Amino acid sequence: MTGEALASAFEEQRGRLVAVAHRMLGSRADAEDAVQEAWLRLARQDADTIDNLSGWLTTVVGRVCIDVLRSRKTRPEDSYDEPPELVILDDSPEEDALLAESVGLALLVVLDTLGPSERLAFVLHDLFAVPFAEVGEILGKSADAAKMLASRARRKVRGQRPADEPGQRAVVDAFLTAAREGDFDGLLRALDPDVTWRSQTRRGEIVRLGAAEVAIRAQRGARAVATSRPALVGGKPGVVTWDKRGRLGGVMACTVVDGRIVAIDSVSDPRLLAAMGVTSLEAPSSK
């Protein structure tokens, strides 16, 4: 294979490799560096000896990411693009698939919850459908060991759900129902008198204080609530919403204390949503 053909073949793989590395490392810059390292190693390799270029590159990027994650354990001062935010769509018949999808779409699994090997096994298999045999080769383990690592990672991710989440979910659902129905009194019952709503919008941060002001804002946003889907955001009950064109409109998380919402945090700025990695979530079916 000529140098030009090799470079072209690598560029065809670059987007996928960056996506894998970004989900592993949580930093776009680090992901680009990992992929660039893969290219440097490929340039030094006799390409004619590589039977499966895609698999070879995935292996190299995976091992580079493992090294970076292990290095971070010894240098905790290293930073990431943003504090990771875990969004998990509520249970459904496709719970396992949604669990994997949501992690990839919502800024990665919280790094502290997964060890490097667990993280790689989970990301490669559950998000990118890499067979456990290949994952095991990257980790220097058997396919069964890789499968166990991925399974353990899933349990840890599910463990992000707070123990009393069902009760908190009920409070948030009551708030959303009241907003849809224009029930001002119902909104007030769901809100703490001193509730705070912080919204990250195109215009910057907007802060609303007090149950009355928040209730008025919720009534005005009832249309968005109608196209919402329940979610866990950073371990808190919340929703993901879409606009009338079916594009992602925002993500909202609620803090519930003693049966009332004491804080709401929402993001509708498209740039921040893109940074969270949730732009490709599909809107609920209108059927």
Tab-separated table of C-alpha atoms in Angstrom:
chain	number	residue	atom	x	y	z
A	1	MET	CA	0.000	0.000	0.000
A	2	THR	CA	1.406	3.387	-0.980
A	3	GLY	CA	1.801	6.198	1.525
A	4	GLU	CA	-1.045	8.127	-0.087
A	5	ALA	CA	-3.371	5.124	-0.011
A	6	LEU	CA	-2.488	4.475	3.649
A	7	ALA	CA	-3.204	8.076	4.597
A	8	SER	CA	-6.524	7.923	2.770
A	9	ALA	CA	-7.486	4.690	4.527
A	10	PHE	CA	-6.581	6.206	7.878
A	11	GLU	CA	-8.684	9.318	7.233
A	12	GLU	CA	-11.686	7.095	6.560
A	13	GLN	CA	-11.271	5.709	10.082
A	14	ARG	CA	-10.436	8.994	11.833
A	15	GLY	CA	-13.979	10.037	12.750
A	16	ARG	CA	-14.780	6.711	14.391
A	17	LEU	CA	-11.443	6.609	16.200
A	18	VAL	CA	-11.885	10.113	17.596
A	19	ALA	CA	-15.387	9.174	18.788
A	20	VAL	CA	-13.998	6.114	20.595
A	21	ALA	CA	-11.164	8.085	22.189
A	22	HIS	CA	-13.429	10.979	23.164
A	23	ARG	CA	-15.804	8.655	24.985
A	24	MET	CA	-12.847	7.036	26.697
A	25	LEU	CA	-10.996	10.180	27.712
A	26	GLY	CA	-13.638	12.900	28.023
A	27	SER	CA	-11.404	15.421	26.288
A	28	ARG	CA	-11.491	16.272	22.596
A	29	ALA	CA	-7.866	17.393	22.665
A	30	ASP	CA	-6.728	14.160	24.321
A	31	ALA	CA	-8.826	12.160	21.855
A	32	GLU	CA	-7.164	13.894	18.904
A	33	ASP	CA	-3.759	13.239	20.461
A	34	ALA	CA	-4.570	9.537	20.882
A	35	VAL	CA	-5.635	9.224	17.257
A	36	GLN	CA	-2.553	11.115	16.094
A	37	GLU	CA	-0.403	8.667	18.060
A	38	ALA	CA	-2.171	5.830	16.253
A	39	TRP	CA	-1.278	7.443	12.931
A	40	LEU	CA	2.376	7.791	13.937
A	41	ARG	CA	2.501	4.113	14.879
A	42	LEU	CA	0.772	3.168	11.648
A	43	ALA	CA	3.295	5.187	9.631
A	44	ARG	CA	6.099	3.146	11.230
A	45	GLN	CA	4.302	-0.136	10.570
A	46	ASP	CA	4.493	-2.239	7.423
A	47	ALA	CA	0.884	-1.785	6.351
A	48	ASP	CA	1.002	-4.889	4.186
A	49	THR	CA	1.259	-6.981	7.366
A	50	ILE	CA	-2.045	-5.608	8.714
A	51	ASP	CA	-4.993	-7.804	7.741
A	52	ASN	CA	-7.677	-5.663	9.395
A	53	LEU	CA	-6.778	-1.966	9.454
A	54	SER	CA	-9.929	-0.946	11.335
A	55	GLY	CA	-9.297	-3.495	14.070
A	56	TRP	CA	-5.596	-2.662	14.247
A	57	LEU	CA	-6.302	1.055	14.684
A	58	THR	CA	-9.009	0.403	17.272
A	59	THR	CA	-6.539	-1.712	19.232
A	60	VAL	CA	-3.857	0.975	19.130
A	61	VAL	CA	-6.243	3.785	20.111
A	62	GLY	CA	-7.705	1.641	22.874
A	63	ARG	CA	-4.287	0.908	24.344
A	64	VAL	CA	-3.245	4.551	24.110
A	65	CYS	CA	-6.424	5.546	25.951
A	66	ILE	CA	-5.791	2.939	28.636
A	67	ASP	CA	-2.303	4.397	29.173
A	68	VAL	CA	-3.720	7.925	29.426
A	69	LEU	CA	-6.397	6.891	31.934
A	70	ARG	CA	-3.890	5.033	34.080
A	71	SER	CA	-1.576	8.042	33.951
A	72	ARG	CA	-4.417	10.242	35.182
A	73	LYS	CA	-4.778	8.022	38.240
A	74	THR	CA	-1.249	9.025	39.258
A	75	ARG	CA	-1.667	12.670	38.168
A	76	PRO	CA	-5.143	13.679	39.409
A	77	GLU	CA	-4.477	17.316	38.626
A	78	ASP	CA	-5.087	16.556	34.944
A	79	SER	CA	-8.338	18.149	33.792
A	80	TYR	CA	-11.084	17.264	31.330
A	81	ASP	CA	-13.131	19.361	28.921
A	82	GLU	CA	-16.101	19.589	31.299
A	83	PRO	CA	-17.238	17.806	34.473
A	84	PRO	CA	-18.826	14.589	33.130
A	85	GLU	CA	-22.635	14.567	33.200
A	86	LEU	CA	-24.375	11.196	33.229
A	87	VAL	CA	-27.759	11.065	31.506
A	88	ILE	CA	-29.703	7.816	31.581
A	89	LEU	CA	-33.071	7.523	29.901
A	90	ASP	CA	-35.641	5.855	32.125
A	91	ASP	CA	-36.264	2.107	31.953
A	92	SER	CA	-37.894	0.646	28.860
A	93	PRO	CA	-37.903	-2.731	27.094
A	94	GLU	CA	-34.651	-1.626	25.464
A	95	GLU	CA	-33.028	-0.716	28.785
A	96	ASP	CA	-29.617	-2.209	28.041
A	97	ALA	CA	-29.337	-0.504	24.650
A	98	LEU	CA	-30.511	2.821	26.058
A	99	LEU	CA	-28.066	2.517	28.924
A	100	ALA	CA	-25.154	2.195	26.523
A	101	GLU	CA	-26.496	4.888	24.162
A	102	SER	CA	-27.141	7.373	26.940
A	103	VAL	CA	-23.621	7.125	28.297
A	104	GLY	CA	-22.139	7.855	24.907
A	105	LEU	CA	-24.564	10.688	24.256
A	106	ALA	CA	-24.358	12.445	27.567
A	107	LEU	CA	-20.699	13.178	28.002
A	108	LEU	CA	-19.384	9.801	29.047
A	109	VAL	CA	-19.539	7.717	32.148
A	110	VAL	CA	-18.355	9.490	35.271
A	111	LEU	CA	-14.647	8.654	35.202
A	112	ASP	CA	-14.403	7.954	38.916
A	113	THR	CA	-16.983	5.153	38.684
A	114	LEU	CA	-15.082	2.983	36.210
A	115	GLY	CA	-11.544	1.718	36.143
A	116	PRO	CA	-9.638	2.081	32.849
A	117	SER	CA	-10.160	-1.544	31.807
A	118	GLU	CA	-13.858	-1.480	32.723
A	119	ARG	CA	-14.322	1.749	30.832
A	120	LEU	CA	-12.645	0.449	27.692
A	121	ALA	CA	-14.609	-2.814	27.734
A	122	PHE	CA	-17.892	-0.956	28.220
A	123	VAL	CA	-17.240	1.751	25.620
A	124	LEU	CA	-15.882	-0.529	22.906
A	125	HIS	CA	-18.444	-3.304	23.270
A	126	ASP	CA	-21.622	-1.490	24.330
A	127	LEU	CA	-21.178	1.688	22.316
A	128	PHE	CA	-19.195	0.498	19.292
A	129	ALA	CA	-20.140	-3.208	19.104
A	130	VAL	CA	-16.540	-4.422	19.216
A	131	PRO	CA	-16.595	-8.180	19.932
A	132	PHE	CA	-15.385	-9.243	23.363
A	133	ALA	CA	-12.632	-11.308	21.750
A	134	GLU	CA	-11.143	-8.123	20.247
A	135	VAL	CA	-11.695	-6.164	23.456
A	136	GLY	CA	-9.848	-8.898	25.325
A	137	GLU	CA	-6.916	-8.687	22.917
A	138	ILE	CA	-6.640	-4.951	23.511
A	139	LEU	CA	-6.674	-5.478	27.279
A	140	GLY	CA	-4.440	-8.531	27.196
A	141	LYS	CA	-7.239	-10.619	28.686
A	142	SER	CA	-9.568	-13.382	27.582
A	143	ALA	CA	-12.920	-12.691	25.929
A	144	ASP	CA	-14.679	-13.930	29.072
A	145	ALA	CA	-12.664	-11.544	31.232
A	146	ALA	CA	-13.542	-8.647	28.931
A	147	LYS	CA	-17.203	-9.627	29.141
A	148	MET	CA	-17.027	-9.608	32.932
A	149	LEU	CA	-15.427	-6.155	32.926
A	150	ALA	CA	-18.189	-4.755	30.711
A	151	SER	CA	-20.861	-6.363	32.893
A	152	ARG	CA	-19.309	-4.897	36.027
A	153	ALA	CA	-19.179	-1.482	34.354
A	154	ARG	CA	-22.898	-1.667	33.535
A	155	ARG	CA	-23.719	-2.432	37.158
A	156	LYS	CA	-21.691	0.568	38.298
A	157	VAL	CA	-23.413	2.839	35.776
A	158	ARG	CA	-26.819	1.665	36.965
A	159	GLY	CA	-25.593	2.284	40.488
A	160	GLN	CA	-25.624	6.006	39.704
A	161	ARG	CA	-29.387	5.924	40.269
A	162	PRO	CA	-30.133	7.304	43.768
A	163	ALA	CA	-31.877	4.881	46.105
A	164	ASP	CA	-34.956	7.084	46.458
A	165	GLU	CA	-35.106	8.061	42.772
A	166	PRO	CA	-38.640	6.644	42.244
A	167	GLY	CA	-40.001	9.027	44.906
A	168	GLN	CA	-38.095	11.955	43.441
A	169	ARG	CA	-39.269	10.991	39.969
A	170	ALA	CA	-42.880	11.181	41.151
A	171	VAL	CA	-42.366	14.763	42.366
A	172	VAL	CA	-40.838	15.806	39.043
A	173	ASP	CA	-43.600	14.034	37.096
A	174	ALA	CA	-46.218	15.927	39.136
A	175	PHE	CA	-44.424	19.177	38.308
A	176	LEU	CA	-44.361	18.349	34.579
A	177	THR	CA	-48.023	17.300	34.578
A	178	ALA	CA	-49.025	20.549	36.259
A	179	ALA	CA	-47.004	22.501	33.672
A	180	ARG	CA	-48.725	20.699	30.775
A	181	GLU	CA	-52.177	21.298	32.247
A	182	GLY	CA	-51.517	24.904	33.227
A	183	ASP	CA	-52.210	23.998	36.856
A	184	PHE	CA	-50.538	26.871	38.710
A	185	ASP	CA	-51.512	25.568	42.162
A	186	GLY	CA	-50.183	22.134	41.225
A	187	LEU	CA	-46.871	23.704	40.237
A	188	LEU	CA	-46.642	25.519	43.558
A	189	ARG	CA	-47.298	22.277	45.450
A	190	ALA	CA	-44.362	20.621	43.682
A	191	LEU	CA	-41.969	23.519	44.266
A	192	ASP	CA	-40.145	24.618	47.392
A	193	PRO	CA	-41.021	28.267	48.162
A	194	ASP	CA	-37.344	29.213	47.721
A	195	VAL	CA	-36.711	27.118	44.602
A	196	THR	CA	-33.966	28.266	42.220
A	197	TRP	CA	-34.000	27.697	38.456
A	198	ARG	CA	-30.718	28.224	36.612
A	199	SER	CA	-30.965	28.130	32.816
A	200	GLN	CA	-27.988	28.074	30.454
A	201	THR	CA	-29.329	29.701	27.274
A	202	ARG	CA	-27.995	31.426	24.172
A	203	ARG	CA	-28.136	34.640	26.187
A	204	GLY	CA	-26.077	33.212	29.023
A	205	GLU	CA	-27.205	32.117	32.460
A	206	ILE	CA	-30.677	33.125	33.610
A	207	VAL	CA	-31.598	32.648	37.269
A	208	ARG	CA	-35.170	32.574	38.531
A	209	LEU	CA	-35.922	32.598	42.240
A	210	GLY	CA	-39.023	31.615	44.165
A	211	ALA	CA	-41.906	29.241	43.498
A	212	ALA	CA	-44.182	31.816	41.868
A	213	GLU	CA	-41.630	32.966	39.272
A	214	VAL	CA	-40.548	29.413	38.490
A	215	ALA	CA	-44.173	28.275	38.149
A	216	ILE	CA	-44.906	31.083	35.686
A	217	ARG	CA	-41.856	30.100	33.622
A	218	ALA	CA	-42.899	26.442	33.698
A	219	GLN	CA	-46.367	27.315	32.396
A	220	ARG	CA	-44.842	29.252	29.522
A	221	GLY	CA	-42.644	26.295	28.654
A	222	ALA	CA	-45.519	23.799	28.635
A	223	ARG	CA	-45.139	23.189	24.888
A	224	ALA	CA	-41.587	21.946	25.381
A	225	VAL	CA	-42.722	19.719	28.242
A	226	ALA	CA	-45.203	18.067	25.871
A	227	THR	CA	-42.284	16.751	23.785
A	228	SER	CA	-40.171	15.636	26.727
A	229	ARG	CA	-38.761	12.273	27.714
A	230	PRO	CA	-37.939	11.301	31.329
A	231	ALA	CA	-34.235	11.052	32.103
A	232	LEU	CA	-31.701	10.919	34.875
A	233	VAL	CA	-29.241	13.795	34.610
A	234	GLY	CA	-26.212	13.615	36.858
A	235	GLY	CA	-28.131	11.155	39.030
A	236	LYS	CA	-31.101	13.513	39.366
A	237	PRO	CA	-34.588	13.100	37.870
A	238	GLY	CA	-35.168	15.330	34.872
A	239	VAL	CA	-36.174	15.433	31.227
A	240	VAL	CA	-34.822	15.806	27.711
A	241	THR	CA	-36.993	17.990	25.436
A	242	TRP	CA	-37.325	18.617	21.694
A	243	ASP	CA	-38.574	21.592	19.698
A	244	LYS	CA	-41.437	21.475	17.180
A	245	ARG	CA	-39.001	20.539	14.386
A	246	GLY	CA	-37.847	17.471	16.288
A	247	ARG	CA	-34.480	18.967	17.204
A	248	LEU	CA	-33.045	18.631	20.688
A	249	GLY	CA	-34.322	21.558	22.735
A	250	GLY	CA	-32.788	21.079	26.146
A	251	VAL	CA	-31.868	18.993	29.159
A	252	MET	CA	-33.253	19.681	32.636
A	253	ALA	CA	-32.376	18.209	36.044
A	254	CYS	CA	-34.272	18.698	39.316
A	255	THR	CA	-33.048	18.475	42.904
A	256	VAL	CA	-35.787	17.139	45.187
A	257	VAL	CA	-35.676	17.484	48.984
A	258	ASP	CA	-38.475	16.439	51.341
A	259	GLY	CA	-40.935	15.936	48.509
A	260	ARG	CA	-40.416	19.294	46.790
A	261	ILE	CA	-38.183	20.617	44.044
A	262	VAL	CA	-35.570	22.945	45.543
A	263	ALA	CA	-33.460	23.521	42.421
A	264	ILE	CA	-33.771	23.173	38.660
A	265	ASP	CA	-30.798	23.252	36.299
A	266	SER	CA	-31.448	23.370	32.569
A	267	VAL	CA	-29.414	23.732	29.392
A	268	SER	CA	-30.868	24.976	26.103
A	269	ASP	CA	-27.773	26.595	24.589
A	270	PRO	CA	-27.040	24.494	21.457
A	271	ARG	CA	-23.302	24.871	21.969
A	272	LEU	CA	-23.469	23.424	25.473
A	273	LEU	CA	-25.809	20.669	24.337
A	274	ALA	CA	-23.325	19.761	21.620
A	275	ALA	CA	-20.536	19.683	24.205
A	276	MET	CA	-22.644	17.318	26.301
A	277	GLY	CA	-22.854	15.008	23.297
A	278	VAL	CA	-26.647	14.702	23.280
A	279	THR	CA	-27.403	16.268	19.903
A	280	SER	CA	-28.235	12.964	18.253
A	281	LEU	CA	-30.892	11.829	20.706
A	282	GLU	CA	-34.038	11.033	18.754
A	283	ALA	CA	-37.302	12.787	19.535
A	284	PRO	CA	-40.204	10.671	20.795
A	285	SER	CA	-42.329	9.175	18.031
A	286	SER	CA	-45.460	11.142	17.226
A	287	LYS	CA	-47.333	7.939	16.378
